[in-house]
CSV table of C-alpha atoms in Angstrom, one decimal:
chain,number,residue,atom,x,y,z
A,1077,MET,CA,-4.1,21.1,0.9
A,1078,PRO,CA,-3.4,18.8,-1.5
A,1079,VAL,CA,-0.1,16.4,-1.4
A,1080,SER,CA,2.9,16.9,-3.8
A,1081,ALA,CA,6.5,17.0,-4.1
A,1082,ALA,CA,7.0,20.6,-3.1
A,1083,THR,CA,4.7,19.2,0.4
A,1084,SER,CA,5.4,15.7,0.5
A,1085,ARG,CA,8.1,14.7,2.7
A,1086,ILE,CA,9.5,10.9,2.2
A,1087,LEU,CA,11.7,8.9,5.2
A,1088,VAL,CA,14.2,6.5,3.3
A,1089,VAL,CA,15.0,3.8,5.5
A,1090,GLU,CA,18.4,1.3,4.3
A,1091,ASP,CA,21.3,0.0,6.0
A,1092,ASP,CA,23.3,0.3,2.4
A,1093,PRO,CA,24.4,4.2,2.5
A,1094,VAL,CA,25.2,3.9,-1.1
A,1095,ILE,CA,21.4,2.8,-1.9
A,1096,ASN,CA,19.9,4.8,1.2
A,1097,GLN,CA,21.8,8.1,-1.1
A,1098,ALA,CA,21.3,7.4,-4.2
A,1099,VAL,CA,17.7,7.3,-3.3
A,1100,THR,CA,17.9,10.4,-0.9
A,1101,ASP,CA,19.2,12.1,-4.1
A,1102,ARG,CA,16.9,11.1,-6.4
A,1103,LEU,CA,14.2,12.1,-4.4
A,1104,GLN,CA,15.2,15.2,-3.6
A,1105,GLY,CA,16.1,16.4,-6.8
A,1106,SER,CA,12.2,15.1,-7.9
A,1107,GLY,CA,11.9,17.9,-5.4
A,1108,TYR,CA,10.4,15.9,-1.6
A,1109,ASP,CA,11.7,16.9,1.1
A,1110,VAL,CA,13.7,14.2,2.7
A,1111,VAL,CA,15.1,12.3,6.0
A,1112,GLN,CA,17.2,9.2,6.4
A,1113,ALA,CA,17.2,6.5,8.8
A,1114,TRP,CA,19.7,3.4,8.7
A,1115,ASP,CA,18.0,1.2,11.1
A,1116,GLY,CA,14.6,-0.5,12.3
A,1117,PRO,CA,15.1,1.8,15.6
A,1118,ALA,CA,15.7,5.4,14.0
A,1119,ALA,CA,13.0,4.4,11.4
A,1120,VAL,CA,10.5,3.9,14.2
A,1121,THR,CA,11.5,7.2,16.5
A,1122,LEU,CA,12.4,9.5,13.2
A,1123,CYS,CA,8.6,8.5,11.9
A,1124,ALA,CA,7.2,9.3,15.2
A,1125,ASP,CA,9.5,12.7,15.4
A,1126,ALA,CA,9.1,13.7,11.5
A,1127,ALA,CA,5.7,12.1,10.9
A,1128,PRO,CA,7.0,11.8,6.9
A,1129,ASP,CA,4.2,11.4,4.0
A,1130,LEU,CA,5.3,7.9,2.7
A,1131,VAL,CA,7.8,5.9,4.0
A,1132,VAL,CA,10.9,4.1,1.4
A,1133,LEU,CA,11.6,0.5,3.6
A,1134,ASP,CA,14.3,-1.6,3.0
A,1135,VAL,CA,13.1,-4.6,4.4
A,1136,MET,CA,16.7,-6.2,5.8
A,1137,LEU,CA,17.7,-3.4,8.9
A,1138,PRO,CA,19.8,-3.5,11.5
A,1139,GLY,CA,17.8,-3.7,15.1
A,1140,PHE,CA,14.3,-5.3,14.0
A,1141,ASP,CA,13.7,-5.9,10.1
A,1142,GLY,CA,11.3,-3.8,8.1
A,1143,HIS,CA,7.9,-6.0,8.7
A,1144,GLU,CA,8.5,-4.6,12.1
A,1145,VAL,CA,8.9,-1.1,11.6
A,1146,CYS,CA,6.2,-0.8,9.3
A,1147,ARG,CA,3.8,-2.7,11.8
A,1148,ARG,CA,4.8,-0.5,14.0
A,1149,ILE,CA,4.8,3.0,12.9
A,1150,GLN,CA,1.2,1.8,11.2
A,1151,ALA,CA,0.3,1.4,14.8
A,1152,GLU,CA,0.6,4.7,15.4
A,1153,ARG,CA,-0.5,6.6,12.4
A,1154,PRO,CA,-0.9,5.2,8.7
A,1155,VAL,CA,1.3,6.3,6.5
A,1156,PRO,CA,2.2,4.5,2.4
A,1157,VAL,CA,5.1,2.5,3.1
A,1158,LEU,CA,6.8,1.8,0.2
A,1159,MET,CA,9.1,-1.7,1.2
A,1160,LEU,CA,12.4,-2.4,-0.7
A,1161,THR,CA,13.3,-6.1,-1.0
A,1162,ALA,CA,15.9,-8.1,-2.2
A,1163,ARG,CA,13.5,-11.6,-2.5
A,1164,ASP,CA,10.5,-11.8,-5.4
A,1165,ASP,CA,8.7,-14.4,-2.7
A,1166,GLU,CA,4.7,-14.3,-2.7
A,1167,ALA,CA,5.5,-15.3,1.3
A,1168,ASP,CA,7.6,-11.8,2.1
A,1169,LEU,CA,5.4,-10.5,0.0
A,1170,LEU,CA,2.2,-11.0,1.9
A,1171,VAL,CA,4.0,-10.9,4.9
A,1172,GLY,CA,5.4,-7.4,4.0
A,1173,LEU,CA,1.1,-6.5,2.9
A,1174,GLY,CA,0.0,-7.7,5.9
A,1175,VAL,CA,1.7,-5.6,8.1
A,1176,GLY,CA,0.8,-2.1,6.5
A,1177,ALA,CA,3.1,-2.2,3.3
A,1178,ASP,CA,1.1,-0.6,0.3
A,1179,ASP,CA,3.4,-1.5,-2.6
A,1180,TYR,CA,6.7,-2.8,-3.3
A,1181,LEU,CA,9.7,-2.8,-5.4
A,1182,THR,CA,12.6,-6.2,-6.1
A,1183,LYS,CA,16.0,-4.7,-6.1
A,1184,PRO,CA,17.9,-4.1,-8.1
A,1185,PHE,CA,15.0,-1.4,-9.1
A,1186,ARG,CA,15.4,1.7,-11.8
A,1187,MET,CA,15.4,4.9,-10.0
A,1188,ARG,CA,12.9,6.3,-12.4
A,1189,GLU,CA,10.5,3.2,-11.1
A,1190,LEU,CA,10.8,4.5,-7.6
A,1191,VAL,CA,10.3,7.7,-8.2
A,1192,ALA,CA,6.6,7.1,-10.6
A,1193,ARG,CA,5.6,4.5,-7.3
A,1194,VAL,CA,6.4,7.6,-4.6
A,1195,ALA,CA,4.3,10.0,-6.8
A,1196,ALA,CA,1.6,7.1,-7.4
A,1197,LEU,CA,1.0,6.7,-3.7
A,1198,LEU,CA,1.0,10.1,-3.1
A,1199,ARG,CA,-1.6,10.7,-5.7
A,1200,ARG,CA,-3.3,7.3,-3.8
A,1201,VAL,CA,-3.9,9.5,-0.5
A,1202,GLU,CA,-5.7,12.8,-2.3
A,1203,ARG,CA,-7.8,10.3,-4.3
A,1204,ALA,CA,-8.3,8.3,-0.4
A,1205,ARG,CA,-9.6,11.7,1.0
A,1206,GLU,CA,-11.7,12.4,-1.9
A,1207,MET,CA,-13.7,9.2,-1.5
A,1208,ALA,CA,-13.9,9.9,1.9
A,1209,ALA,CA,-17.4,11.6,1.4
A,1210,HIS,CA,-18.9,8.7,-0.3
A,1211,SER,CA,-21.9,7.0,1.8
A,1212,PRO,CA,-21.0,4.1,3.4
A,1213,THR,CA,-21.7,0.5,1.4
A,1214,ASP,CA,-24.2,-2.2,2.5
A,1215,LEU,CA,-23.9,-5.3,-0.2
A,1216,GLY,CA,-25.4,-7.9,2.2
A,1217,ASP,CA,-23.8,-8.6,5.6
A,1218,LEU,CA,-20.4,-6.8,4.6
A,1219,ARG,CA,-20.8,-3.2,4.9
A,1220,VAL,CA,-17.9,-0.7,4.0
A,1221,GLU,CA,-17.6,3.1,5.4
A,1222,ALA,CA,-15.3,5.5,3.4
A,1223,ALA,CA,-15.5,8.3,5.4
A,1224,SER,CA,-14.0,6.4,8.8
A,1225,ARG,CA,-12.5,3.7,6.0
A,1226,ARG,CA,-13.7,0.9,8.9
A,1227,VAL,CA,-15.2,-2.5,7.6
A,1228,TRP,CA,-18.0,-4.9,8.9
A,1229,VAL,CA,-18.2,-8.2,8.2
A,1230,THR,CA,-21.6,-10.0,9.6
A,1231,ASP,CA,-21.3,-7.1,12.3
A,1232,ALA,CA,-17.7,-7.9,13.1
A,1233,GLU,CA,-14.8,-5.1,12.4
A,1234,VAL,CA,-12.4,-6.3,10.4
A,1235,HIS,CA,-9.2,-4.4,10.1
A,1236,LEU,CA,-8.2,-3.8,6.6
A,1237,THR,CA,-4.7,-2.3,5.9
A,1238,PRO,CA,-5.2,1.1,3.8
A,1239,THR,CA,-4.4,-0.4,0.1
A,1240,GLU,CA,-6.4,-3.3,0.6
A,1241,PHE,CA,-9.6,-0.7,1.8
A,1242,ASP,CA,-8.8,1.1,-1.0
A,1243,LEU,CA,-8.7,-2.2,-3.2
A,1244,LEU,CA,-12.6,-3.0,-1.6
A,1245,LEU,CA,-13.6,0.6,-1.7
A,1246,CYS,CA,-13.0,0.0,-6.0
A,1247,LEU,CA,-14.7,-2.7,-6.0
A,1248,ALA,CA,-17.4,-2.3,-4.1
A,1249,GLY,CA,-18.2,0.5,-6.1
A,1250,THR,CA,-19.5,-1.6,-9.3
A,1251,PRO,CA,-20.5,-5.1,-7.2
A,1252,GLY,CA,-20.4,-7.7,-9.9
A,1253,THR,CA,-18.3,-5.7,-12.3
A,1254,VAL,CA,-14.9,-7.9,-13.4
A,1255,TRP,CA,-12.3,-4.8,-13.2
A,1256,THR,CA,-8.9,-6.2,-14.8
A,1257,ARG,CA,-5.6,-5.7,-12.8
A,1258,ASP,CA,-4.4,-3.1,-15.0
A,1259,ASN,CA,-7.3,-1.3,-14.5
A,1260,LEU,CA,-7.6,-2.2,-10.3
A,1261,TYR,CA,-4.0,-1.4,-10.6
A,1262,ALA,CA,-4.5,2.2,-12.0
A,1263,GLU,CA,-7.0,3.3,-10.1
A,1264,VAL,CA,-5.9,1.5,-6.8
A,1265,TRP,CA,-2.4,2.3,-7.2
A,1266,GLY,CA,-2.9,5.1,-9.3
A,1267,TRP,CA,0.2,4.0,-11.7
A,1268,PRO,CA,-1.7,3.2,-14.8
A,1269,GLY,CA,0.4,1.4,-17.5
A,1270,ALA,CA,2.2,-0.4,-15.5
A,1271,SER,CA,2.8,-3.8,-14.7
A,1272,GLY,CA,1.5,-4.8,-11.2
A,1273,THR,CA,-0.1,-8.3,-11.7
A,1274,ARG,CA,2.1,-9.8,-8.8
A,1275,THR,CA,0.9,-6.4,-6.3
A,1276,VAL,CA,-3.0,-7.1,-7.1
A,1277,ASP,CA,-2.9,-10.6,-6.8
A,1278,SER,CA,-1.3,-10.5,-3.3
A,1279,HIS,CA,-3.5,-7.7,-1.6
A,1280,VAL,CA,-6.3,-9.5,-3.4
A,1281,LYS,CA,-5.1,-12.8,-1.6
A,1282,ALA,CA,-4.5,-10.4,1.4
A,1283,LEU,CA,-8.2,-9.4,1.7
A,1284,ARG,CA,-9.8,-12.6,1.1
A,1285,ALA,CA,-7.9,-13.9,4.1
A,1286,LYS,CA,-9.7,-11.2,6.2
A,1287,ILE,CA,-13.1,-10.9,4.4
A,1288,GLY,CA,-14.0,-14.6,3.2
A,1289,ALA,CA,-11.9,-16.2,0.2
A,1290,ASP,CA,-15.5,-16.5,-1.9
A,1291,ARG,CA,-16.3,-12.3,-1.9
A,1292,VAL,CA,-14.1,-12.2,-4.4
A,1293,ARG,CA,-14.3,-14.2,-7.1
A,1294,THR,CA,-11.8,-14.6,-9.4
A,1295,VAL,CA,-12.6,-14.4,-13.8
A,1296,HIS,CA,-9.5,-16.3,-15.3
A,1297,GLY,CA,-7.7,-14.0,-17.8
A,1298,VAL,CA,-9.3,-11.0,-16.5
A,1299,GLY,CA,-9.8,-10.1,-13.2
A,1300,TYR,CA,-11.3,-9.7,-10.2
A,1301,ALA,CA,-15.2,-9.1,-8.9
A,1302,LEU,CA,-16.8,-8.2,-5.7
A,1303,GLU,CA,-20.0,-10.4,-5.1
A,1304,PRO,CA,-22.8,-8.2,-4.2
A,1305,GLY,CA,-24.6,-10.0,-0.9
A,1306,SER,CA,-22.3,-12.9,-1.0
A,1307,THR,CA,-21.8,-14.5,2.5
A,1308,THR,CA,-18.8,-16.7,4.2
């Protein structure tokens, strides 16, 4: 069944009651079923009990922080995570991406942008299901299996976050072809016309750390390409 606002449940995790309720009200107004949590332990428990289709997750939480929440819920069941952060620091963002966050918004943010990113992440889940029928991609000693969402480098399995996998799958579909940052943001995150340069660059950096830096070529001022048959 396609994911839509009418069928999607979203978990909002935010310790500030004003922000939590404002986000909840806006998402409910957009047709989503919303459940709320205000601290780390409650978020993990509620995620297991309510099985949300997406989590909007603040970084700074009582109990334990959003990074630990993300790590724990992704270990149980992959779920898209939109992380809210008060800091626009690349090191902090990479930590979030490393534990499984798919996208992030820096506070203060516009509610319209939050709703748009939620919708884009849910659309990406549907595209991932459609792409699961694709045949495995072999590029030298790099193997990508869309159906099982698994990746191997020189016969060793590499564990990617959902977004890292979707980014790799996109690049692997046309080896050697340069994708602009805007096109990658539209294809992988499903939000054309948005400015996602930092998001794309951060995910490429995280992907390189796992599959080998030389496998993803940077074309300065343009974007990125996956090198066919490259090796570490």
